[in-house]
Amino acid sequence: MLRKTIFLLLFLAVVACGPGKRKRTYSKTRTVTVEGSTEDTSPKKSRKEEKLNAKAEAIISTAMGYSGTRYKYGGTTKKGMDCSGLVYVSLRENDILFPRVSHQMAQEGQRIQVDEVQKGDLLYFKTGKSGKRVNHVGLVVEVEGDDIKFIHATTSRGVLVSSLREGYWNYAFVKAMRIL
């Protein structure tokens, strides 16, 4: 009887506490995966670069506000705008003093190669029949690979965004300048 009682107590202890050997919830060979951090590990942009990018975006935003404005020689308002007026006003409204006419604007800044063009840079063109000096300017608003889009004012269509890939603008292109 004592044996039966001890056996019964042991049986109840095992059943009440669960099995003596625990089940594994993982395989024998554990694989640990470490996820990369979500932080940008590329070189940090300097504060100066960030300020320049913000300034370029502000200038572009100002210029884009004139989209659809009709062309007017010497114009600098929503009633009418010419190409250099568009650039002049966009820069002035963002606290950058710059010459008013395109051939004088073309003397300012640092000349850059087309493959170095960034938002906020200026593109200069010779569209006149004589082609003796710069007479047209555009502000770069977007660069996607080798496609450079710029905002400017044309005599036929007013203020709009064009691509440097377009035959006419590619042919008339003279140089790119960085002013920021």
PDB file of C-alpha atoms in Angstrom:
ATOM      1  CA  MET A   1       0.000   0.000   0.000  1.00  0.00           C
ATOM      2  CA  LEU A   2       2.819   2.359   0.774  1.00  0.00           C
ATOM      3  CA  ARG A   3       4.253   1.611  -2.627  1.00  0.00           C
ATOM      4  CA  LYS A   4       1.005   2.422  -4.341  1.00  0.00           C
ATOM      5  CA  THR A   5       0.713   5.692  -2.422  1.00  0.00           C
ATOM      6  CA  ILE A   6       4.267   6.786  -3.314  1.00  0.00           C
ATOM      7  CA  PHE A   7       3.696   5.788  -6.930  1.00  0.00           C
ATOM      8  CA  LEU A   8       0.436   7.727  -6.985  1.00  0.00           C
ATOM      9  CA  LEU A   9       2.080  10.829  -5.433  1.00  0.00           C
ATOM     10  CA  LEU A  10       4.948  10.692  -7.951  1.00  0.00           C
ATOM     11  CA  PHE A  11       2.472  10.264 -10.781  1.00  0.00           C
ATOM     12  CA  LEU A  12       0.441  13.285  -9.592  1.00  0.00           C
ATOM     13  CA  ALA A  13       3.609  15.381  -9.148  1.00  0.00           C
ATOM     14  CA  VAL A  14       4.756  14.645 -12.695  1.00  0.00           C
ATOM     15  CA  VAL A  15       1.342  15.267 -14.184  1.00  0.00           C
ATOM     16  CA  ALA A  16       0.780  18.425 -12.144  1.00  0.00           C
ATOM     17  CA  CYS A  17       4.174  19.971 -12.971  1.00  0.00           C
ATOM     18  CA  GLY A  18       4.290  18.911 -16.565  1.00  0.00           C
ATOM     19  CA  PRO A  19       6.859  16.769 -18.227  1.00  0.00           C
ATOM     20  CA  GLY A  20      10.293  16.755 -16.728  1.00  0.00           C
ATOM     21  CA  LYS A  21      11.995  17.365 -20.052  1.00  0.00           C
ATOM     22  CA  ARG A  22      10.827  20.505 -21.840  1.00  0.00           C
ATOM     23  CA  LYS A  23      10.010  20.496 -25.503  1.00  0.00           C
ATOM     24  CA  ARG A  24      12.260  22.618 -27.672  1.00  0.00           C
ATOM     25  CA  THR A  25      10.565  25.366 -29.587  1.00  0.00           C
ATOM     26  CA  TYR A  26      13.511  25.866 -31.892  1.00  0.00           C
ATOM     27  CA  SER A  27      15.603  23.649 -34.078  1.00  0.00           C
ATOM     28  CA  LYS A  28      18.912  22.305 -32.879  1.00  0.00           C
ATOM     29  CA  THR A  29      20.859  24.688 -35.124  1.00  0.00           C
ATOM     30  CA  ARG A  30      19.712  28.200 -34.413  1.00  0.00           C
ATOM     31  CA  THR A  31      19.779  30.805 -37.099  1.00  0.00           C
ATOM     32  CA  VAL A  32      20.009  34.401 -35.982  1.00  0.00           C
ATOM     33  CA  THR A  33      19.026  37.168 -38.376  1.00  0.00           C
ATOM     34  CA  VAL A  34      20.111  40.721 -37.784  1.00  0.00           C
ATOM     35  CA  GLU A  35      18.173  43.387 -39.624  1.00  0.00           C
ATOM     36  CA  GLY A  36      20.028  46.461 -40.800  1.00  0.00           C
ATOM     37  CA  SER A  37      19.181  49.773 -39.270  1.00  0.00           C
ATOM     38  CA  THR A  38      16.831  52.103 -41.095  1.00  0.00           C
ATOM     39  CA  GLU A  39      19.266  54.994 -40.754  1.00  0.00           C
ATOM     40  CA  ASP A  40      20.891  56.352 -43.900  1.00  0.00           C
ATOM     41  CA  THR A  41      24.453  55.033 -43.894  1.00  0.00           C
ATOM     42  CA  SER A  42      25.500  57.094 -46.911  1.00  0.00           C
ATOM     43  CA  PRO A  43      27.746  60.055 -46.212  1.00  0.00           C
ATOM     44  CA  LYS A  44      25.794  62.781 -44.498  1.00  0.00           C
ATOM     45  CA  LYS A  45      25.125  65.921 -46.485  1.00  0.00           C
ATOM     46  CA  SER A  46      26.702  68.953 -44.968  1.00  0.00           C
ATOM     47  CA  ARG A  47      24.487  71.653 -43.539  1.00  0.00           C
ATOM     48  CA  LYS A  48      25.709  73.950 -46.306  1.00  0.00           C
ATOM     49  CA  GLU A  49      24.499  71.503 -48.989  1.00  0.00           C
ATOM     50  CA  GLU A  50      21.138  71.141 -47.234  1.00  0.00           C
ATOM     51  CA  LYS A  51      20.729  74.933 -47.103  1.00  0.00           C
ATOM     52  CA  LEU A  52      21.628  75.234 -50.794  1.00  0.00           C
ATOM     53  CA  ASN A  53      19.115  72.509 -51.705  1.00  0.00           C
ATOM     54  CA  ALA A  54      16.429  74.244 -49.646  1.00  0.00           C
ATOM     55  CA  LYS A  55      17.257  77.569 -51.316  1.00  0.00           C
ATOM     56  CA  ALA A  56      17.121  75.972 -54.784  1.00  0.00           C
ATOM     57  CA  GLU A  57      13.729  74.397 -53.963  1.00  0.00           C
ATOM     58  CA  ALA A  58      12.405  77.764 -52.760  1.00  0.00           C
ATOM     59  CA  ILE A  59      13.570  79.502 -55.954  1.00  0.00           C
ATOM     60  CA  ILE A  60      12.050  76.751 -58.108  1.00  0.00           C
ATOM     61  CA  SER A  61       8.786  76.957 -56.174  1.00  0.00           C
ATOM     62  CA  THR A  62       8.631  80.712 -56.775  1.00  0.00           C
ATOM     63  CA  ALA A  63       9.302  80.259 -60.500  1.00  0.00           C
ATOM     64  CA  MET A  64       6.731  77.460 -60.808  1.00  0.00           C
ATOM     65  CA  GLY A  65       4.159  79.846 -59.352  1.00  0.00           C
ATOM     66  CA  TYR A  66       4.384  81.768 -62.640  1.00  0.00           C
ATOM     67  CA  SER A  67       3.615  78.712 -64.821  1.00  0.00           C
ATOM     68  CA  GLY A  68       1.128  79.631 -67.512  1.00  0.00           C
ATOM     69  CA  THR A  69       1.859  83.361 -67.294  1.00  0.00           C
ATOM     70  CA  ARG A  70       1.811  84.898 -70.767  1.00  0.00           C
ATOM     71  CA  TYR A  71       4.991  86.273 -72.324  1.00  0.00           C
ATOM     72  CA  LYS A  72       5.640  89.988 -72.153  1.00  0.00           C
ATOM     73  CA  TYR A  73       8.969  91.519 -73.143  1.00  0.00           C
ATOM     74  CA  GLY A  74      10.427  93.171 -70.025  1.00  0.00           C
ATOM     75  CA  GLY A  75       7.641  91.710 -67.849  1.00  0.00           C
ATOM     76  CA  THR A  76       8.127  90.755 -64.216  1.00  0.00           C
ATOM     77  CA  THR A  77       4.577  90.118 -62.988  1.00  0.00           C
ATOM     78  CA  LYS A  78       1.757  87.587 -63.304  1.00  0.00           C
ATOM     79  CA  LYS A  79       0.319  89.815 -66.059  1.00  0.00           C
ATOM     80  CA  GLY A  80       3.332  89.108 -68.239  1.00  0.00           C
ATOM     81  CA  MET A  81       6.852  87.734 -67.908  1.00  0.00           C
ATOM     82  CA  ASP A  82       9.944  87.321 -70.041  1.00  0.00           C
ATOM     83  CA  CYS A  83      12.657  84.700 -69.488  1.00  0.00           C
ATOM     84  CA  SER A  84      15.135  86.864 -67.588  1.00  0.00           C
ATOM     85  CA  GLY A  85      12.289  88.497 -65.663  1.00  0.00           C
ATOM     86  CA  LEU A  86      11.200  85.066 -64.449  1.00  0.00           C
ATOM     87  CA  VAL A  87      14.688  84.222 -63.185  1.00  0.00           C
ATOM     88  CA  TYR A  88      15.249  87.724 -61.785  1.00  0.00           C
ATOM     89  CA  VAL A  89      11.966  87.742 -59.808  1.00  0.00           C
ATOM     90  CA  SER A  90      12.413  84.150 -58.582  1.00  0.00           C
ATOM     91  CA  LEU A  91      15.870  84.970 -57.256  1.00  0.00           C
ATOM     92  CA  ARG A  92      14.906  88.381 -55.835  1.00  0.00           C
ATOM     93  CA  GLU A  93      11.930  86.929 -53.931  1.00  0.00           C
ATOM     94  CA  ASN A  94      14.425  84.547 -52.301  1.00  0.00           C
ATOM     95  CA  ASP A  95      16.875  87.306 -51.334  1.00  0.00           C
ATOM     96  CA  ILE A  96      19.372  86.843 -54.172  1.00  0.00           C
ATOM     97  CA  LEU A  97      20.324  89.970 -56.085  1.00  0.00           C
ATOM     98  CA  PHE A  98      21.072  89.267 -59.723  1.00  0.00           C
ATOM     99  CA  PRO A  99      21.253  91.212 -62.995  1.00  0.00           C
ATOM    100  CA  ARG A 100      17.960  91.721 -64.832  1.00  0.00           C
ATOM    101  CA  VAL A 101      18.863  90.750 -68.411  1.00  0.00           C
ATOM    102  CA  SER A 102      19.993  87.326 -69.652  1.00  0.00           C
ATOM    103  CA  HIS A 103      23.300  88.308 -71.279  1.00  0.00           C
ATOM    104  CA  GLN A 104      24.370  89.994 -68.013  1.00  0.00           C
ATOM    105  CA  MET A 105      23.119  87.047 -65.956  1.00  0.00           C
ATOM    106  CA  ALA A 106      25.327  84.786 -68.069  1.00  0.00           C
ATOM    107  CA  GLN A 107      28.402  86.549 -66.659  1.00  0.00           C
ATOM    108  CA  GLU A 108      27.550  85.549 -63.069  1.00  0.00           C
ATOM    109  CA  GLY A 109      28.251  82.291 -61.235  1.00  0.00           C
ATOM    110  CA  GLN A 110      30.470  79.311 -61.958  1.00  0.00           C
ATOM    111  CA  ARG A 111      30.390  77.538 -65.309  1.00  0.00           C
ATOM    112  CA  ILE A 112      29.604  73.823 -65.023  1.00  0.00           C
ATOM    113  CA  GLN A 113      29.377  70.881 -67.383  1.00  0.00           C
ATOM    114  CA  VAL A 114      25.939  69.661 -68.452  1.00  0.00           C
ATOM    115  CA  ASP A 115      26.422  66.359 -66.600  1.00  0.00           C
ATOM    116  CA  GLU A 116      26.983  68.337 -63.364  1.00  0.00           C
ATOM    117  CA  VAL A 117      23.728  70.321 -63.604  1.00  0.00           C
ATOM    118  CA  GLN A 118      21.524  70.343 -60.507  1.00  0.00           C
ATOM    119  CA  LYS A 119      18.239  71.927 -59.492  1.00  0.00           C
ATOM    120  CA  GLY A 120      18.619  75.685 -59.219  1.00  0.00           C
ATOM    121  CA  ASP A 121      21.336  76.019 -61.881  1.00  0.00           C
ATOM    122  CA  LEU A 122      20.800  78.315 -64.849  1.00  0.00           C
ATOM    123  CA  LEU A 123      20.905  77.355 -68.529  1.00  0.00           C
ATOM    124  CA  TYR A 124      21.741  79.929 -71.195  1.00  0.00           C
ATOM    125  CA  PHE A 125      20.806  79.932 -74.852  1.00  0.00           C
ATOM    126  CA  LYS A 126      21.379  81.868 -78.057  1.00  0.00           C
ATOM    127  CA  THR A 127      18.051  81.890 -79.879  1.00  0.00           C
ATOM    128  CA  GLY A 128      18.449  85.018 -81.979  1.00  0.00           C
ATOM    129  CA  LYS A 129      19.033  84.922 -85.716  1.00  0.00           C
ATOM    130  CA  SER A 130      22.475  86.487 -85.350  1.00  0.00           C
ATOM    131  CA  GLY A 131      23.375  84.228 -82.431  1.00  0.00           C
ATOM    132  CA  LYS A 132      26.017  86.691 -81.253  1.00  0.00           C
ATOM    133  CA  ARG A 133      25.203  86.690 -77.548  1.00  0.00           C
ATOM    134  CA  VAL A 134      23.099  84.933 -74.932  1.00  0.00           C
ATOM    135  CA  ASN A 135      19.495  86.102 -75.137  1.00  0.00           C
ATOM    136  CA  HIS A 136      17.555  83.417 -73.256  1.00  0.00           C
ATOM    137  CA  VAL A 137      17.777  81.854 -69.769  1.00  0.00           C
ATOM    138  CA  GLY A 138      16.045  79.002 -67.964  1.00  0.00           C
ATOM    139  CA  LEU A 139      16.072  77.713 -64.392  1.00  0.00           C
ATOM    140  CA  VAL A 140      16.704  73.984 -63.853  1.00  0.00           C
ATOM    141  CA  VAL A 141      13.766  72.438 -61.982  1.00  0.00           C
ATOM    142  CA  GLU A 142      14.483  68.712 -62.351  1.00  0.00           C
ATOM    143  CA  VAL A 143      17.306  66.395 -63.400  1.00  0.00           C
ATOM    144  CA  GLU A 144      16.515  62.748 -64.204  1.00  0.00           C
ATOM    145  CA  GLY A 145      19.553  61.016 -65.643  1.00  0.00           C
ATOM    146  CA  ASP A 146      20.432  62.907 -68.808  1.00  0.00           C
ATOM    147  CA  ASP A 147      17.062  64.672 -69.006  1.00  0.00           C
ATOM    148  CA  ILE A 148      17.249  68.237 -67.707  1.00  0.00           C
ATOM    149  CA  LYS A 149      13.979  70.095 -67.277  1.00  0.00           C
ATOM    150  CA  PHE A 150      13.967  73.879 -66.933  1.00  0.00           C
ATOM    151  CA  ILE A 151      11.367  76.585 -66.478  1.00  0.00           C
ATOM    152  CA  HIS A 152      11.487  79.630 -68.745  1.00  0.00           C
ATOM    153  CA  ALA A 153       9.286  82.052 -70.630  1.00  0.00           C
ATOM    154  CA  THR A 154       8.829  81.628 -74.381  1.00  0.00           C
ATOM    155  CA  THR A 155       7.352  84.194 -76.737  1.00  0.00           C
ATOM    156  CA  SER A 156       4.885  81.650 -78.117  1.00  0.00           C
ATOM    157  CA  ARG A 157       3.727  79.774 -75.009  1.00  0.00           C
ATOM    158  CA  GLY A 158       4.625  81.928 -71.998  1.00  0.00           C
ATOM    159  CA  VAL A 159       6.087  80.435 -68.818  1.00  0.00           C
ATOM    160  CA  LEU A 160       6.457  76.652 -69.025  1.00  0.00           C
ATOM    161  CA  VAL A 161       8.782  73.756 -68.304  1.00  0.00           C
ATOM    162  CA  SER A 162      10.806  72.355 -71.220  1.00  0.00           C
ATOM    163  CA  SER A 163      13.452  69.668 -71.631  1.00  0.00           C
ATOM    164  CA  LEU A 164      17.001  70.266 -72.785  1.00  0.00           C
ATOM    165  CA  ARG A 165      16.496  67.100 -74.870  1.00  0.00           C
ATOM    166  CA  GLU A 166      14.113  68.978 -77.153  1.00  0.00           C
ATOM    167  CA  GLY A 167      15.868  69.644 -80.443  1.00  0.00           C
ATOM    168  CA  TYR A 168      15.417  73.417 -80.493  1.00  0.00           C
ATOM    169  CA  TRP A 169      16.676  73.964 -76.948  1.00  0.00           C
ATOM    170  CA  ASN A 170      19.502  71.479 -77.318  1.00  0.00           C
ATOM    171  CA  TYR A 171      20.680  73.241 -80.480  1.00  0.00           C
ATOM    172  CA  ALA A 172      20.435  76.739 -78.950  1.00  0.00           C
ATOM    173  CA  PHE A 173      22.096  75.749 -75.636  1.00  0.00           C
ATOM    174  CA  VAL A 174      25.286  77.677 -74.825  1.00  0.00           C
ATOM    175  CA  LYS A 175      26.255  76.965 -71.215  1.00  0.00           C
ATOM    176  CA  ALA A 176      25.173  76.078 -67.692  1.00  0.00           C
ATOM    177  CA  MET A 177      26.059  78.167 -64.662  1.00  0.00           C
ATOM    178  CA  ARG A 178      25.813  77.522 -60.922  1.00  0.00           C
ATOM    179  CA  ILE A 179      24.823  80.513 -58.860  1.00  0.00           C
ATOM    180  CA  LEU A 180      24.087  78.910 -55.467  1.00  0.00           C
TER     181      LEU A 180
END
